[in-house]
Amino acid sequence: MPASPHPGPFTGWLRAHAAPLTHLDPEAPLDDLEPLRELIGTARVVAIGENSHFITEFSQLRQRILRFLAERCGFTVLAFEYGFSEGFPLDAWAQGQGTDDDLSAHLATAIPVGVEEPLRWMRRHNATAAHPMRFAGIDIPAAGGSLVPALTPVADYLREIDPETLPAIEEAMRIARSFAGASAASAAPAWTRLPAAEQDALSAALMRLLLRFRAVEVLYVSRGGRHDYDVALRRLEAACHADYGFRAMAGLYAGTGWTADTSARDVYMAGSLLWHLERSEPGTRVVLAAHNAHIQKTPVSFDGHLTGLPMGQHLGNALGGDYVALALTSTAGHTADMRPDENARFGFTVEDTPLRPPEPGSIEAAFADAGLGLSLADLRQAPRETPGGDGHSPGPDRYRIQSAYLHTPVLEAFDAVLNVPVSTVAGDAGAGAP
């Protein structure tokens, strides 16, 4: 897209200060990413986003950044928008357990959101690395589609530690299985069709178990050790947050939901990231991969209504300058629009949608008007006031999510933005189809 002959203040700044990048190939040399070193400084957590799942170029760029942060900056943990409970066998595989082919079985029921190639790189890297990388899942189970991946190991734990409670968790698992799906898109509609008595019984059982876990912590730790207790508790908390999420989403679509009620998933992800960080060796640095809307530091609003407080806002509050958020976006090409479809494998289909020219006021329009291709912009260096000192930010006020836009002050939401000139939908995105 040609550059505008009359750029605004931010576009002019962007044109002068963005750093060009030269490669998308994950195996290419990393020297062009050196501007990242100063940008991230000594941050303990660096989040790498994407404006849509299932985009080839975003996956490639995230893998290059992962390599750079691991090989040149000493990062040793990859945290991913992937189930906390399901993440443990993936970490074991990345450390060398099992065979190379086992990963396909581990990921057989998971939405293909780009975790496979980073894990395969980690396994190769760890075979010779002096400081191996770990994998950390941070999300609620099955992308919100089922409580079972979290509750099954909790039941195994209670069978050994507190068998008196088995009837309660078995009742919770019975109800959870009755509406389980491969993602929230498939499970949420099934949850709404449950009788209210079943919905309430599930929530009551989970809350009773959670409060018991906390009330008799000393007893559980004495019987099974601190680590196993901490993991089981976090898994139970995942199930509780996911269960709450069903109610929140139902209220949102019915128009009866409470303000920002869908934040339960994001606060769980933020807490999981901090959980892993607190249990890592001193000095551990974490690469975090998740959607732009999860890593941003500003609230999420649609049509002027506050709908969520994202993970990045919680992490920014908890870590301050030790949290750096890098958004990924594109100016042209295609995107992967996700359309609800209960008959599809994951509860949605992926539509390969051509992108229209960027909306005025968006970060994408600024990159296009600046005539920039593959590039990186450190937004912390951007001017915060228009030349005249009227107190208004000259920065963009929106960014793309799939083919739509999320309105938010971009300079506050992200520390940097990486732009690819053309995006394409990955070949395996159709895995969401029937």
CSV table of C-alpha atoms in Angstrom, one decimal:
chain,number,residue,atom,x,y,z
A,1,MET,CA,0.0,0.0,0.0
A,2,PRO,CA,1.5,3.4,-1.0
A,3,ALA,CA,2.5,5.8,1.8
A,4,SER,CA,0.3,8.9,2.4
A,5,PRO,CA,2.0,12.1,1.1
A,6,HIS,CA,0.6,13.9,4.2
A,7,PRO,CA,1.3,11.7,7.2
A,8,GLY,CA,0.0,12.6,10.7
A,9,PRO,CA,2.4,13.2,13.6
A,10,PHE,CA,2.5,9.6,14.7
A,11,THR,CA,2.9,8.2,11.1
A,12,GLY,CA,5.8,10.6,10.5
A,13,TRP,CA,7.4,9.4,13.8
A,14,LEU,CA,6.8,5.8,12.8
A,15,ARG,CA,8.4,6.3,9.4
A,16,ALA,CA,11.5,7.7,11.0
A,17,HIS,CA,11.9,5.4,13.9
A,18,ALA,CA,10.6,1.9,13.0
A,19,ALA,CA,13.4,-0.7,12.6
A,20,PRO,CA,13.2,-2.8,9.4
A,21,LEU,CA,13.4,-6.6,9.7
A,22,THR,CA,14.7,-8.8,7.0
A,23,HIS,CA,13.5,-12.3,7.6
A,24,LEU,CA,10.4,-14.4,8.4
A,25,ASP,CA,12.0,-17.8,8.1
A,26,PRO,CA,12.3,-19.2,11.6
A,27,GLU,CA,15.7,-20.7,10.7
A,28,ALA,CA,17.1,-17.5,9.3
A,29,PRO,CA,19.9,-15.5,11.0
A,30,LEU,CA,18.8,-13.4,14.0
A,31,ASP,CA,20.9,-10.3,13.6
A,32,ASP,CA,17.9,-8.2,12.3
A,33,LEU,CA,16.2,-8.8,15.7
A,34,GLU,CA,18.9,-7.1,17.7
A,35,PRO,CA,16.8,-3.9,18.2
A,36,LEU,CA,14.7,-6.2,20.5
A,37,ARG,CA,17.6,-6.4,23.0
A,38,GLU,CA,17.4,-2.8,24.0
A,39,LEU,CA,13.6,-2.7,23.9
A,40,ILE,CA,13.2,-5.6,26.3
A,41,GLY,CA,16.0,-4.5,28.6
A,42,THR,CA,16.0,-6.7,31.8
A,43,ALA,CA,12.3,-7.6,31.6
A,44,ARG,CA,11.4,-10.9,33.2
A,45,VAL,CA,8.4,-11.6,31.0
A,46,VAL,CA,8.2,-10.7,27.3
A,47,ALA,CA,4.8,-11.3,25.7
A,48,ILE,CA,4.5,-11.9,21.9
A,49,GLY,CA,1.0,-11.5,20.5
A,50,GLU,CA,-0.9,-12.0,17.3
A,51,ASN,CA,-4.0,-10.3,16.0
A,52,SER,CA,-5.5,-13.6,14.9
A,53,HIS,CA,-4.8,-17.2,15.5
A,54,PHE,CA,-3.9,-19.5,12.5
A,55,ILE,CA,-1.7,-16.9,10.6
A,56,THR,CA,1.4,-18.4,9.0
A,57,GLU,CA,3.5,-15.2,9.2
A,58,PHE,CA,2.7,-14.6,12.9
A,59,SER,CA,3.7,-18.1,13.8
A,60,GLN,CA,7.0,-17.7,11.8
A,61,LEU,CA,7.8,-14.4,13.5
A,62,ARG,CA,7.0,-15.6,17.0
A,63,GLN,CA,9.3,-18.6,16.4
A,64,ARG,CA,12.2,-16.3,15.4
A,65,ILE,CA,11.6,-14.1,18.4
A,66,LEU,CA,11.6,-17.2,20.7
A,67,ARG,CA,14.9,-18.2,19.2
A,68,PHE,CA,16.4,-14.8,19.7
A,69,LEU,CA,15.2,-14.5,23.3
A,70,ALA,CA,16.4,-18.0,24.1
A,71,GLU,CA,19.7,-18.0,22.2
A,72,ARG,CA,20.8,-14.4,22.8
A,73,CYS,CA,19.0,-13.1,25.8
A,74,GLY,CA,18.9,-16.1,28.2
A,75,PHE,CA,15.2,-16.8,28.3
A,76,THR,CA,14.4,-20.3,29.6
A,77,VAL,CA,10.6,-20.7,29.8
A,78,LEU,CA,8.0,-20.6,27.0
A,79,ALA,CA,4.6,-19.9,28.5
A,80,PHE,CA,1.7,-20.4,26.1
A,81,GLU,CA,-2.0,-19.8,25.7
A,82,TYR,CA,-2.5,-23.5,26.4
A,83,GLY,CA,-4.1,-25.4,29.3
A,84,PHE,CA,-2.2,-25.3,32.6
A,85,SER,CA,-3.0,-28.9,33.4
A,86,GLU,CA,-2.3,-30.1,29.8
A,87,GLY,CA,1.0,-28.2,29.7
A,88,PHE,CA,2.9,-30.6,32.0
A,89,PRO,CA,3.2,-33.6,29.6
A,90,LEU,CA,4.2,-31.1,26.9
A,91,ASP,CA,7.0,-29.8,29.1
A,92,ALA,CA,8.2,-33.4,29.8
A,93,TRP,CA,8.2,-34.0,26.0
A,94,ALA,CA,10.2,-30.9,25.4
A,95,GLN,CA,12.7,-32.1,28.0
A,96,GLY,CA,13.3,-35.2,26.0
A,97,GLN,CA,10.8,-37.8,27.3
A,98,GLY,CA,9.2,-40.2,24.9
A,99,THR,CA,9.7,-40.2,21.1
A,100,ASP,CA,9.5,-37.4,18.6
A,101,ASP,CA,6.3,-38.8,17.3
A,102,ASP,CA,4.6,-38.6,20.7
A,103,LEU,CA,3.8,-34.9,20.4
A,104,SER,CA,1.2,-35.5,17.7
A,105,ALA,CA,-0.7,-37.7,20.2
A,106,HIS,CA,-0.4,-35.0,23.0
A,107,LEU,CA,-1.9,-32.4,20.6
A,108,ALA,CA,-4.5,-34.5,18.9
A,109,THR,CA,-7.5,-32.8,20.6
A,110,ALA,CA,-6.0,-29.3,20.9
A,111,ILE,CA,-6.9,-26.3,18.7
A,112,PRO,CA,-3.9,-25.8,16.3
A,113,VAL,CA,-2.9,-22.3,17.6
A,114,GLY,CA,0.8,-22.6,16.8
A,115,VAL,CA,2.3,-24.5,19.8
A,116,GLU,CA,3.6,-27.5,17.8
A,117,GLU,CA,6.6,-25.9,16.0
A,118,PRO,CA,7.9,-24.0,19.0
A,119,LEU,CA,7.8,-27.3,21.0
A,120,ARG,CA,9.6,-29.2,18.3
A,121,TRP,CA,12.3,-26.5,18.2
A,122,MET,CA,12.5,-26.6,22.0
A,123,ARG,CA,13.1,-30.3,22.0
A,124,ARG,CA,15.9,-29.9,19.4
A,125,HIS,CA,17.3,-27.0,21.3
A,126,ASN,CA,17.2,-28.7,24.7
A,127,ALA,CA,19.2,-31.7,23.4
A,128,THR,CA,22.4,-29.6,23.4
A,129,ALA,CA,21.6,-26.5,25.3
A,130,ALA,CA,23.5,-25.7,28.5
A,131,HIS,CA,20.2,-24.1,29.9
A,132,PRO,CA,17.2,-26.1,28.6
A,133,MET,CA,13.9,-24.4,28.0
A,134,ARG,CA,10.8,-25.3,29.9
A,135,PHE,CA,7.2,-25.2,28.6
A,136,ALA,CA,4.4,-23.8,30.8
A,137,GLY,CA,0.7,-23.9,30.1
A,138,ILE,CA,-1.2,-21.0,31.7
A,139,ASP,CA,-4.8,-21.3,30.4
A,140,ILE,CA,-8.0,-22.9,31.6
A,141,PRO,CA,-8.5,-26.4,30.3
A,142,ALA,CA,-9.3,-27.1,26.6
A,143,ALA,CA,-9.4,-23.4,25.8
A,144,GLY,CA,-12.5,-23.3,28.0
A,145,GLY,CA,-14.1,-26.3,26.4
A,146,SER,CA,-14.0,-28.9,29.2
A,147,LEU,CA,-13.3,-29.1,32.9
A,148,VAL,CA,-12.2,-32.7,32.6
A,149,PRO,CA,-8.5,-32.2,31.7
A,150,ALA,CA,-8.1,-30.3,35.0
A,151,LEU,CA,-10.5,-32.4,37.2
A,152,THR,CA,-9.2,-35.8,36.2
A,153,PRO,CA,-5.7,-35.3,37.9
A,154,VAL,CA,-7.4,-33.6,40.8
A,155,ALA,CA,-9.5,-36.7,41.4
A,156,ASP,CA,-6.4,-38.8,41.2
A,157,TYR,CA,-4.7,-36.6,43.8
A,158,LEU,CA,-7.8,-36.7,46.1
A,159,ARG,CA,-8.0,-40.5,45.8
A,160,GLU,CA,-4.6,-40.7,47.5
A,161,ILE,CA,-4.8,-37.6,49.8
A,162,ASP,CA,-8.5,-37.3,50.8
A,163,PRO,CA,-10.7,-40.1,49.6
A,164,GLU,CA,-13.7,-38.7,51.6
A,165,THR,CA,-14.1,-36.0,49.0
A,166,LEU,CA,-14.3,-38.4,46.0
A,167,PRO,CA,-18.1,-38.3,45.8
A,168,ALA,CA,-18.0,-34.5,45.3
A,169,ILE,CA,-15.4,-34.5,42.6
A,170,GLU,CA,-17.0,-37.5,40.8
A,171,GLU,CA,-20.3,-35.6,40.8
A,172,ALA,CA,-18.6,-32.6,39.3
A,173,MET,CA,-16.9,-34.7,36.6
A,174,ARG,CA,-20.2,-36.4,35.7
A,175,ILE,CA,-21.8,-33.0,35.0
A,176,ALA,CA,-18.6,-31.7,33.3
A,177,ARG,CA,-18.5,-34.6,30.9
A,178,SER,CA,-22.1,-34.1,29.9
A,179,PHE,CA,-21.3,-30.8,28.1
A,180,ALA,CA,-17.6,-31.1,27.4
A,181,GLY,CA,-16.3,-29.9,24.0
A,182,ALA,CA,-13.0,-29.1,22.3
A,183,SER,CA,-13.2,-25.4,23.0
A,184,ALA,CA,-15.5,-22.9,24.7
A,185,ALA,CA,-17.2,-22.3,21.4
A,186,SER,CA,-18.5,-25.8,21.4
A,187,ALA,CA,-19.0,-26.3,25.2
A,188,ALA,CA,-20.7,-23.0,26.1
A,189,PRO,CA,-23.9,-23.6,24.0
A,190,ALA,CA,-24.1,-27.1,25.5
A,191,TRP,CA,-23.6,-25.7,29.0
A,192,THR,CA,-26.6,-23.3,28.5
A,193,ARG,CA,-28.8,-26.3,27.7
A,194,LEU,CA,-28.1,-28.0,31.0
A,195,PRO,CA,-30.9,-27.8,33.6
A,196,ALA,CA,-30.2,-24.9,36.0
A,197,ALA,CA,-30.0,-27.5,38.9
A,198,GLU,CA,-27.1,-29.2,37.1
A,199,GLN,CA,-25.3,-25.9,36.5
A,200,ASP,CA,-25.7,-25.0,40.1
A,201,ALA,CA,-24.7,-28.4,41.4
A,202,LEU,CA,-21.5,-28.2,39.4
A,203,SER,CA,-20.6,-24.8,40.7
A,204,ALA,CA,-21.4,-25.8,44.3
A,205,ALA,CA,-19.3,-28.9,44.1
A,206,LEU,CA,-16.3,-27.1,42.7
A,207,MET,CA,-16.5,-24.3,45.3
A,208,ARG,CA,-16.8,-26.7,48.2
A,209,LEU,CA,-13.7,-28.6,47.0
A,210,LEU,CA,-11.8,-25.3,46.5
A,211,LEU,CA,-12.6,-24.1,49.9
A,212,ARG,CA,-11.7,-27.4,51.5
A,213,PHE,CA,-8.4,-27.4,49.6
A,214,ARG,CA,-7.6,-24.0,51.2
A,215,ALA,CA,-9.0,-24.8,54.6
A,216,VAL,CA,-7.0,-28.0,55.1
A,217,GLU,CA,-3.8,-27.1,53.2
A,218,VAL,CA,-1.6,-28.1,56.1
A,219,LEU,CA,-3.2,-31.6,56.2
A,220,TYR,CA,-2.9,-32.1,52.4
A,221,VAL,CA,0.7,-30.9,52.3
A,222,SER,CA,1.6,-33.2,55.2
A,223,ARG,CA,0.1,-36.2,53.3
A,224,GLY,CA,1.4,-35.5,49.8
A,225,GLY,CA,4.0,-32.7,49.8
A,226,ARG,CA,4.0,-29.1,48.8
A,227,HIS,CA,4.5,-29.4,45.0
A,228,ASP,CA,1.7,-31.9,44.4
A,229,TYR,CA,-0.6,-29.8,46.5
A,230,ASP,CA,0.2,-26.6,44.6
A,231,VAL,CA,-0.3,-28.2,41.2
A,232,ALA,CA,-3.6,-29.8,42.3
A,233,LEU,CA,-4.9,-26.6,43.7
A,234,ARG,CA,-4.1,-24.7,40.6
A,235,ARG,CA,-5.8,-27.3,38.5
A,236,LEU,CA,-8.9,-27.0,40.6
A,237,GLU,CA,-8.8,-23.2,40.3
A,238,ALA,CA,-8.7,-23.7,36.5
A,239,ALA,CA,-11.9,-25.7,36.6
A,240,CYS,CA,-13.5,-23.1,38.9
A,241,HIS,CA,-12.5,-20.2,36.5
A,242,ALA,CA,-13.7,-22.1,33.5
A,243,ASP,CA,-17.1,-22.9,35.1
A,244,TYR,CA,-17.4,-19.2,36.0
A,245,GLY,CA,-16.6,-18.3,32.4
A,246,PHE,CA,-19.6,-20.3,31.1
A,247,ARG,CA,-21.9,-18.2,33.3
A,248,ALA,CA,-20.2,-15.0,32.3
A,249,MET,CA,-20.4,-15.7,28.6
A,250,ALA,CA,-24.1,-16.7,28.8
A,251,GLY,CA,-24.8,-13.4,30.6
A,252,LEU,CA,-22.9,-11.4,28.0
A,253,TYR,CA,-24.8,-12.9,25.1
A,254,ALA,CA,-28.1,-12.6,26.9
A,255,GLY,CA,-27.5,-8.9,27.8
A,256,THR,CA,-27.7,-9.6,31.5
A,257,GLY,CA,-24.0,-10.0,32.3
A,258,TRP,CA,-22.0,-8.0,34.9
A,259,THR,CA,-19.4,-5.5,33.7
A,260,ALA,CA,-16.1,-7.1,32.7
A,261,ASP,CA,-17.4,-10.5,33.9
A,262,THR,CA,-15.5,-12.4,31.1
A,263,SER,CA,-12.2,-11.5,32.9
A,264,ALA,CA,-12.1,-14.8,34.8
A,265,ARG,CA,-10.1,-16.5,32.1
A,266,ASP,CA,-7.5,-13.7,31.8
A,267,VAL,CA,-6.9,-13.3,35.5
A,268,TYR,CA,-6.4,-17.1,35.7
A,269,MET,CA,-3.8,-16.9,32.9
A,270,ALA,CA,-2.0,-14.0,34.6
A,271,GLY,CA,-2.0,-15.9,37.9
A,272,SER,CA,-0.7,-19.0,36.2
A,273,LEU,CA,2.2,-17.1,34.6
A,274,LEU,CA,3.1,-15.7,38.0
A,275,TRP,CA,2.7,-19.2,39.6
A,276,HIS,CA,5.3,-20.6,37.2
A,277,LEU,CA,7.6,-17.6,37.6
A,278,GLU,CA,7.5,-17.8,41.4
A,279,ARG,CA,8.5,-21.5,41.3
A,280,SER,CA,11.3,-21.0,38.8
A,281,GLU,CA,15.0,-20.4,39.6
A,282,PRO,CA,16.0,-16.8,40.5
A,283,GLY,CA,16.7,-14.8,37.3
A,284,THR,CA,14.3,-16.9,35.1
A,285,ARG,CA,13.0,-15.0,32.1
A,286,VAL,CA,9.8,-16.0,30.4
A,287,VAL,CA,8.6,-15.7,26.8
A,288,LEU,CA,4.8,-15.6,26.8
A,289,ALA,CA,2.8,-16.4,23.6
A,290,ALA,CA,-0.9,-15.3,23.5
A,291,HIS,CA,-3.4,-13.3,21.4
A,292,ASN,CA,-2.9,-9.5,21.3
A,293,ALA,CA,-6.1,-9.0,23.2
A,294,HIS,CA,-4.8,-11.1,26.1
A,295,ILE,CA,-1.4,-9.5,26.3
A,296,GLN,CA,-2.5,-5.8,26.0
A,297,LYS,CA,-2.1,-3.6,29.1
A,298,THR,CA,-5.4,-1.7,28.6
A,299,PRO,CA,-9.0,-2.9,29.3
A,300,VAL,CA,-11.0,-4.5,26.5
A,301,SER,CA,-14.1,-2.7,25.4
A,302,PHE,CA,-16.5,-3.3,22.6
A,303,ASP,CA,-19.1,-0.7,21.5
A,304,GLY,CA,-18.1,1.4,24.4
A,305,HIS,CA,-18.8,-1.3,27.0
A,306,LEU,CA,-16.1,-2.6,29.3
A,307,THR,CA,-16.0,-6.4,28.7
A,308,GLY,CA,-12.7,-7.6,30.1
A,309,LEU,CA,-9.5,-6.9,32.0
A,310,PRO,CA,-6.9,-8.8,30.1
A,311,MET,CA,-4.0,-10.8,31.3
A,312,GLY,CA,-1.5,-8.1,30.2
A,313,GLN,CA,-3.2,-5.6,32.4
A,314,HIS,CA,-2.8,-7.9,35.4
A,315,LEU,CA,0.8,-8.7,34.6
A,316,GLY,CA,1.6,-5.0,34.0
A,317,ASN,CA,0.2,-4.2,37.4
A,318,ALA,CA,2.1,-7.1,39.1
A,319,LEU,CA,5.4,-6.8,37.3
A,320,GLY,CA,5.7,-3.1,36.2
A,321,GLY,CA,8.6,-2.7,33.8
A,322,ASP,CA,9.4,-6.4,34.1
A,323,TYR,CA,6.5,-7.0,31.7
A,324,VAL,CA,6.9,-6.1,28.0
A,325,ALA,CA,4.1,-6.6,25.5
A,326,LEU,CA,4.9,-7.0,21.8
A,327,ALA,CA,1.9,-7.0,19.4
A,328,LEU,CA,2.0,-8.6,16.0
A,329,THR,CA,-0.2,-7.3,13.2
A,330,SER,CA,-0.3,-7.0,9.4
A,331,THR,CA,-1.3,-4.4,6.8
A,332,ALA,CA,-2.6,-6.5,4.0
A,333,GLY,CA,-3.3,-10.1,2.9
A,334,HIS,CA,-5.8,-12.4,4.6
A,335,THR,CA,-7.0,-13.2,8.1
A,336,ALA,CA,-8.7,-16.1,9.8
A,337,ASP,CA,-12.2,-15.1,10.9
A,338,MET,CA,-13.7,-17.6,13.4
A,339,ARG,CA,-17.4,-18.2,12.9
A,340,PRO,CA,-19.4,-20.1,15.5
A,341,ASP,CA,-20.6,-23.5,14.2
A,342,GLU,CA,-21.7,-26.1,16.8
A,343,ASN,CA,-21.3,-28.9,14.2
A,344,ALA,CA,-17.6,-28.1,13.6
A,345,ARG,CA,-14.9,-30.0,15.5
A,346,PHE,CA,-13.9,-27.1,17.7
A,347,GLY,CA,-17.2,-25.2,17.7
A,348,PHE,CA,-16.2,-22.8,14.9
A,349,THR,CA,-15.1,-22.7,11.3
A,350,VAL,CA,-12.2,-20.6,10.0
A,351,GLU,CA,-13.0,-18.3,7.1
A,352,ASP,CA,-10.0,-17.2,5.0
A,353,THR,CA,-11.0,-13.5,4.7
A,354,PRO,CA,-9.3,-10.9,2.5
A,355,LEU,CA,-8.3,-7.8,4.5
A,356,ARG,CA,-9.7,-4.5,3.5
A,357,PRO,CA,-7.4,-1.4,3.6
A,358,PRO,CA,-6.7,-0.5,7.2
A,359,GLU,CA,-9.1,1.8,9.0
A,360,PRO,CA,-7.9,5.4,9.6
A,361,GLY,CA,-6.7,5.8,13.1
A,362,SER,CA,-5.5,2.2,13.4
A,363,ILE,CA,-1.9,1.0,14.0
A,364,GLU,CA,-2.2,-0.8,10.7
A,365,ALA,CA,-3.0,2.4,8.8
A,366,ALA,CA,0.0,4.1,10.4
A,367,PHE,CA,2.3,1.3,9.1
A,368,ALA,CA,0.7,1.4,5.7
A,369,ASP,CA,0.9,5.2,5.4
A,370,ALA,CA,4.5,5.2,6.6
A,371,GLY,CA,5.3,2.8,3.7
A,372,LEU,CA,6.7,0.2,6.0
A,373,GLY,CA,6.9,-3.5,5.4
A,374,LEU,CA,8.3,-6.1,7.8
A,375,SER,CA,9.3,-3.9,10.7
A,376,LEU,CA,9.5,-3.3,14.5
A,377,ALA,CA,8.4,-0.1,16.3
A,378,ASP,CA,9.3,0.6,19.9
A,379,LEU,CA,6.2,2.5,21.0
A,380,ARG,CA,7.7,3.7,24.2
A,381,GLN,CA,9.7,6.1,22.3
A,382,ALA,CA,6.7,7.7,20.5
A,383,PRO,CA,5.6,11.2,21.4
A,384,ARG,CA,2.8,11.2,23.9
A,385,GLU,CA,1.4,14.6,23.0
A,386,THR,CA,0.5,16.3,19.7
A,387,PRO,CA,2.8,19.2,18.6
A,388,GLY,CA,0.7,22.0,20.2
A,389,GLY,CA,0.6,20.5,23.6
A,390,ASP,CA,-3.2,20.0,23.7
A,391,GLY,CA,-2.7,16.9,25.8
A,392,HIS,CA,-4.1,14.4,23.3
A,393,SER,CA,-2.1,11.4,22.3
A,394,PRO,CA,-1.2,11.4,18.6
A,395,GLY,CA,-1.0,7.6,18.6
A,396,PRO,CA,-3.5,5.2,17.0
A,397,ASP,CA,-6.7,4.3,18.8
A,398,ARG,CA,-7.4,0.8,17.4
A,399,TYR,CA,-5.9,-2.3,16.1
A,400,ARG,CA,-7.2,-5.3,14.1
A,401,ILE,CA,-8.6,-8.4,15.6
A,402,GLN,CA,-9.2,-10.8,12.7
A,403,SER,CA,-11.0,-8.5,10.2
A,404,ALA,CA,-12.6,-6.3,12.9
A,405,TYR,CA,-11.0,-3.6,15.1
A,406,LEU,CA,-10.6,-3.2,18.9
A,407,HIS,CA,-10.6,0.4,20.0
A,408,THR,CA,-7.9,1.1,22.6
A,409,PRO,CA,-5.1,3.5,23.0
A,410,VAL,CA,-2.4,1.5,21.3
A,411,LEU,CA,0.6,3.4,22.8
A,412,GLU,CA,-0.7,2.4,26.3
A,413,ALA,CA,-1.7,-1.1,25.3
A,414,PHE,CA,1.6,-2.3,23.9
A,415,ASP,CA,5.3,-1.6,24.3
A,416,ALA,CA,6.1,-2.4,20.7
A,417,VAL,CA,4.4,-3.5,17.5
A,418,LEU,CA,5.8,-5.8,14.8
A,419,ASN,CA,4.2,-5.6,11.4
A,420,VAL,CA,4.2,-8.0,8.6
A,421,PRO,CA,3.3,-6.6,5.2
A,422,VAL,CA,1.1,-9.6,4.1
A,423,SER,CA,-0.6,-12.3,6.3
A,424,THR,CA,-1.9,-15.6,5.1
A,425,VAL,CA,-4.1,-18.3,6.8
A,426,ALA,CA,-2.2,-21.4,7.8
A,427,GLY,CA,-3.1,-24.6,6.0
A,428,ASP,CA,-4.1,-26.4,9.2
A,429,ALA,CA,-6.6,-23.7,10.2
A,430,GLY,CA,-9.3,-25.8,8.6
A,431,ALA,CA,-8.9,-28.3,11.4
A,432,GLY,CA,-11.8,-26.5,13.0
A,433,ALA,CA,-14.1,-27.7,10.2
A,434,PRO,CA,-16.4,-30.7,10.5
